[in-house]
Amino acid sequence: MIRLILVASFVILFLVFSIPLLIAEWIIGKYNMDLKNKSSLAIVKWAFRVCLFIAGTHITVIGEENVPKDEPVLYIGNHRSYFDILITYVRVPRPTGYIAKKEMLKWPLLVNWMKNLHCLFLDRNDLKQGLKVILTAIDKVKSGISICIFPEGTRNRVNHTFMEFHEGSFKIAVKTGCPIVPMTIYNSGDIFEDHLPKIKKAQVILEYGKPIYIRDLPKEDRKKIGAYTQNIIETTYSKIKEGAVQQIE
């Protein structure tokens, strides 16, 4: 329980003491939005790194060279843990907004930082609002902001399984032509969700696949780009799992 208490305490203290930073970021944004994007990115990445350090999370990153640095991308990943956001965000090379559930709007200060990072808030029960979020995300990508989505729609609570990827999430890449970067996250549930309410030391693997450009795919794969991307992530996950089992043996 001590790690949970320490992580929660740090988050609360960061949010409270970051109020002057939020004010400063608001002022900076009035005059130089690009500078605000970079400074908000740096501040939150630092806070997330501290959380991961306190949690005792060690991350092995594979294939990071596959992430384009000169253009915005659509990150697509499997989702098992709250820590997936921290694990992936500390690696992004440019401003990146995450698609989050609308319930996050209830958290003061946290939601201010999320908005600074171009996060968007989705009501999973409102299709019309969901379409507006996707259209906004398309505009974000066109303006140079990367977007990250976990297209299973929610955290998968069953270990080593996948829920169907929602095809609508991929319209961001279809409409903008931006590359899709598959992210395979292995063992993140071992940090927290597998033994609630304790946070334990864990070894997590984050593997980036080669960028997918929809225009280069055969017509049939373009029609089912969600299933195509899911297959890549599932195959990578199985490979990582097999390697982990062999290490144990």
Coordinates of C-alpha atoms in Angstrom, one line a residue:
M1 CA 0.0 0.0 0.0
I2 CA 2.9 2.3 0.6
R3 CA 3.6 2.8 -3.1
L4 CA -0.1 3.6 -3.8
I5 CA 0.0 6.2 -1.0
L6 CA 3.2 7.7 -2.3
V7 CA 1.9 7.9 -5.9
A8 CA -1.4 9.4 -4.8
S9 CA 0.3 11.9 -2.6
F10 CA 2.7 13.0 -5.3
V11 CA -0.2 13.5 -7.8
I12 CA -2.2 15.6 -5.3
L13 CA 0.8 17.7 -4.4
F14 CA 1.8 18.2 -8.0
L15 CA -1.7 19.3 -9.0
V16 CA -1.9 21.7 -6.1
F17 CA 1.6 23.2 -6.5
S18 CA 1.3 23.4 -10.2
I19 CA -1.5 26.0 -10.1
P20 CA 1.1 28.8 -10.7
L21 CA 2.4 26.8 -13.6
L22 CA -1.1 26.5 -15.1
I23 CA -1.4 30.3 -14.8
A24 CA 2.0 30.7 -16.5
E25 CA 1.1 28.3 -19.2
W26 CA -2.2 30.2 -19.9
I27 CA -0.2 33.4 -20.3
I28 CA 2.4 31.8 -22.5
G29 CA -0.4 30.4 -24.7
K30 CA -1.8 33.9 -25.3
Y31 CA 1.5 34.9 -27.0
N32 CA 3.2 31.7 -28.2
M33 CA 1.1 28.5 -28.4
D34 CA 4.0 26.4 -29.8
L35 CA 6.1 27.3 -26.7
K36 CA 3.1 26.4 -24.4
N37 CA 2.7 23.0 -26.2
K38 CA 6.4 22.2 -25.6
S39 CA 6.5 23.4 -22.0
S40 CA 3.3 21.6 -21.0
L41 CA 4.6 18.5 -22.6
A42 CA 7.9 18.7 -20.7
I43 CA 6.2 19.4 -17.3
V44 CA 3.7 16.5 -17.6
K45 CA 6.4 14.1 -18.9
W46 CA 8.4 14.9 -15.8
A47 CA 5.5 14.3 -13.5
F48 CA 4.7 11.0 -15.1
R49 CA 8.3 9.9 -14.9
V50 CA 8.2 10.6 -11.1
C51 CA 5.0 8.6 -10.8
L52 CA 6.5 5.6 -12.6
F53 CA 9.7 5.8 -10.5
I54 CA 7.7 5.8 -7.3
A55 CA 5.6 2.9 -8.6
G56 CA 8.8 1.0 -9.3
T57 CA 7.9 0.5 -12.9
H58 CA 10.7 -0.4 -15.3
I59 CA 9.9 0.0 -19.0
T60 CA 11.7 -1.8 -21.8
V61 CA 11.1 0.1 -25.0
I62 CA 11.4 -1.7 -28.4
G63 CA 11.2 -0.2 -31.9
E64 CA 11.1 3.5 -30.9
E65 CA 12.9 4.3 -34.2
N66 CA 9.6 3.4 -35.9
V67 CA 7.9 6.5 -34.5
P68 CA 8.1 9.4 -37.1
K69 CA 9.6 12.5 -35.5
D70 CA 8.8 15.0 -38.3
E71 CA 5.0 14.5 -38.5
P72 CA 2.0 13.9 -36.3
V73 CA 0.8 10.3 -35.9
L74 CA -2.1 8.3 -34.6
Y75 CA -0.9 6.1 -31.8
I76 CA -3.0 2.9 -31.4
G77 CA -2.5 0.6 -28.4
N78 CA -4.0 -2.1 -26.3
H79 CA -5.3 -1.0 -22.9
R80 CA -4.9 -2.9 -19.7
S81 CA -4.0 -0.3 -17.0
Y82 CA -4.4 3.3 -15.9
F83 CA -0.6 3.3 -16.1
D84 CA -0.8 2.8 -19.9
I85 CA -1.2 6.6 -20.3
L86 CA 1.9 7.3 -18.2
I87 CA 4.0 4.5 -19.9
T88 CA 3.3 5.8 -23.4
Y89 CA 3.2 9.5 -22.7
V90 CA 6.7 9.8 -21.4
R91 CA 8.0 8.5 -24.8
V92 CA 6.1 10.8 -27.1
P93 CA 8.5 13.1 -29.1
R94 CA 5.9 15.9 -29.8
P95 CA 2.7 17.3 -28.4
T96 CA 0.2 14.5 -28.2
G97 CA -3.5 14.5 -27.2
Y98 CA -5.2 11.4 -25.8
I99 CA -8.8 10.5 -26.2
A100 CA -10.2 10.1 -22.7
K101 CA -13.5 9.3 -21.2
K102 CA -15.7 12.3 -20.4
E103 CA -15.7 11.3 -16.7
M104 CA -12.2 12.8 -16.5
L105 CA -13.8 16.3 -16.8
K106 CA -14.9 16.0 -13.2
W107 CA -11.3 16.2 -11.9
P108 CA -10.2 19.8 -11.3
L109 CA -6.6 20.8 -12.1
L110 CA -6.0 17.4 -13.8
V111 CA -8.5 18.3 -16.5
N112 CA -6.7 21.7 -17.0
W113 CA -3.4 19.9 -17.7
M114 CA -5.2 17.4 -20.0
K115 CA -6.6 20.3 -22.0
N116 CA -3.2 21.9 -22.2
L117 CA -2.0 18.6 -23.7
H118 CA -4.8 18.7 -26.3
C119 CA -6.7 15.7 -24.8
L120 CA -10.2 15.2 -26.0
F121 CA -13.1 13.8 -23.9
L122 CA -15.4 11.2 -25.3
D123 CA -18.9 10.2 -24.2
R124 CA -19.1 6.6 -25.2
N125 CA -22.9 6.6 -25.0
D126 CA -23.4 9.5 -27.4
L127 CA -22.6 8.7 -31.0
K128 CA -23.1 12.3 -32.2
Q129 CA -20.7 13.6 -29.6
G130 CA -18.2 10.8 -30.5
L131 CA -18.2 12.0 -34.1
K132 CA -17.5 15.5 -33.0
V133 CA -14.5 14.3 -31.0
I134 CA -13.1 12.4 -34.0
L135 CA -13.6 15.5 -36.2
T136 CA -11.8 17.6 -33.6
A137 CA -9.0 15.1 -33.4
I138 CA -8.7 15.3 -37.2
D139 CA -8.2 19.0 -36.9
K140 CA -5.6 18.5 -34.2
V141 CA -3.6 16.2 -36.4
K142 CA -3.8 18.7 -39.3
S143 CA -2.4 21.3 -37.0
G144 CA 0.6 19.1 -36.0
I145 CA -0.6 17.4 -32.8
S146 CA -0.4 13.6 -32.6
I147 CA -3.4 11.7 -31.2
C148 CA -3.4 8.5 -29.1
I149 CA -6.3 6.2 -28.8
F150 CA -6.9 2.9 -27.1
P151 CA -9.6 1.6 -29.5
E152 CA -10.9 -1.2 -27.3
G153 CA -12.9 1.6 -25.8
T154 CA -12.1 0.9 -22.1
R155 CA -9.5 -1.0 -20.1
N156 CA -9.5 -4.7 -20.8
R157 CA -9.9 -6.4 -17.4
V158 CA -9.0 -9.9 -18.6
N159 CA -5.3 -10.5 -18.8
H160 CA -3.7 -11.6 -22.1
T161 CA -6.9 -11.0 -24.1
F162 CA -8.1 -8.3 -26.5
M163 CA -11.4 -6.7 -27.1
E164 CA -12.4 -5.7 -30.6
F165 CA -10.8 -2.4 -31.9
H166 CA -13.4 0.2 -32.8
E167 CA -13.0 1.1 -36.5
G168 CA -14.3 4.6 -36.0
S169 CA -11.1 5.5 -34.1
F170 CA -9.1 5.1 -37.4
K171 CA -11.0 7.8 -39.3
I172 CA -8.4 10.2 -37.9
A173 CA -5.7 8.5 -40.1
V174 CA -8.1 7.9 -43.0
K175 CA -9.0 11.6 -43.2
T176 CA -5.6 13.1 -42.6
G177 CA -3.3 10.5 -44.1
C178 CA -1.1 10.5 -41.0
P179 CA 0.7 7.3 -40.1
I180 CA -0.7 4.8 -37.6
V181 CA 1.8 3.7 -35.0
P182 CA 0.9 0.4 -33.3
M183 CA 1.8 0.3 -29.6
T184 CA 1.9 -3.1 -27.9
I185 CA 1.9 -2.8 -24.1
Y186 CA 2.8 -5.9 -22.2
N187 CA 2.4 -6.5 -18.4
S188 CA 1.1 -3.1 -17.4
G189 CA -1.7 -4.7 -15.4
D190 CA 1.0 -6.1 -13.1
I191 CA 1.6 -2.5 -11.8
F192 CA -1.8 -2.1 -10.2
E193 CA -4.9 -3.7 -11.7
D194 CA -3.8 -7.3 -11.1
H195 CA -3.6 -6.9 -7.3
L196 CA -5.8 -4.0 -6.3
P197 CA -5.3 -1.9 -4.3
K198 CA -1.5 -2.4 -4.2
I199 CA 1.0 -0.9 -6.6
K200 CA 4.0 -3.2 -7.1
K201 CA 7.2 -3.2 -8.9
A202 CA 6.7 -4.4 -12.5
Q203 CA 8.6 -4.9 -15.7
V204 CA 6.6 -3.5 -18.6
I205 CA 7.4 -3.8 -22.3
L206 CA 6.4 -1.2 -24.8
E207 CA 6.9 -2.1 -28.4
Y208 CA 6.3 0.3 -31.4
G209 CA 5.4 -1.3 -34.7
K210 CA 6.4 0.1 -38.1
P211 CA 4.2 3.1 -39.1
I212 CA 1.1 2.1 -41.2
Y213 CA 0.3 4.4 -44.1
I214 CA -3.3 3.6 -45.1
R215 CA -2.7 4.7 -48.7
D216 CA -0.1 2.0 -49.1
L217 CA -2.3 -0.8 -48.0
P218 CA -4.4 -3.1 -50.3
K219 CA -8.0 -2.1 -50.6
E220 CA -9.3 -4.9 -48.4
D221 CA -7.0 -4.0 -45.6
R222 CA -8.0 -0.3 -45.9
K223 CA -11.6 -1.3 -45.4
K224 CA -10.8 -3.0 -42.1
I225 CA -7.9 -1.0 -40.9
G226 CA -8.9 -1.5 -37.2
A227 CA -8.8 -5.3 -37.6
Y228 CA -5.5 -5.0 -39.5
T229 CA -3.9 -2.9 -36.8
Q230 CA -5.3 -5.1 -34.0
N231 CA -3.8 -8.2 -35.7
I232 CA -0.3 -6.5 -35.7
I233 CA -0.6 -5.7 -32.0
E234 CA -1.9 -9.1 -31.0
T235 CA 0.9 -10.8 -33.0
T236 CA 3.5 -8.6 -31.3
Y237 CA 1.9 -9.3 -27.9
S238 CA 2.0 -13.0 -28.4
K239 CA 5.7 -12.8 -29.4
I240 CA 6.5 -10.8 -26.3
K241 CA 4.6 -13.2 -24.0
E242 CA 6.3 -16.2 -25.5
G243 CA 9.7 -14.6 -24.9
A244 CA 8.7 -13.7 -21.3
V245 CA 7.7 -17.3 -20.7
Q246 CA 10.9 -18.7 -22.1
Q247 CA 12.9 -16.4 -19.8
I248 CA 11.1 -17.7 -16.7
E249 CA 11.7 -21.3 -17.8

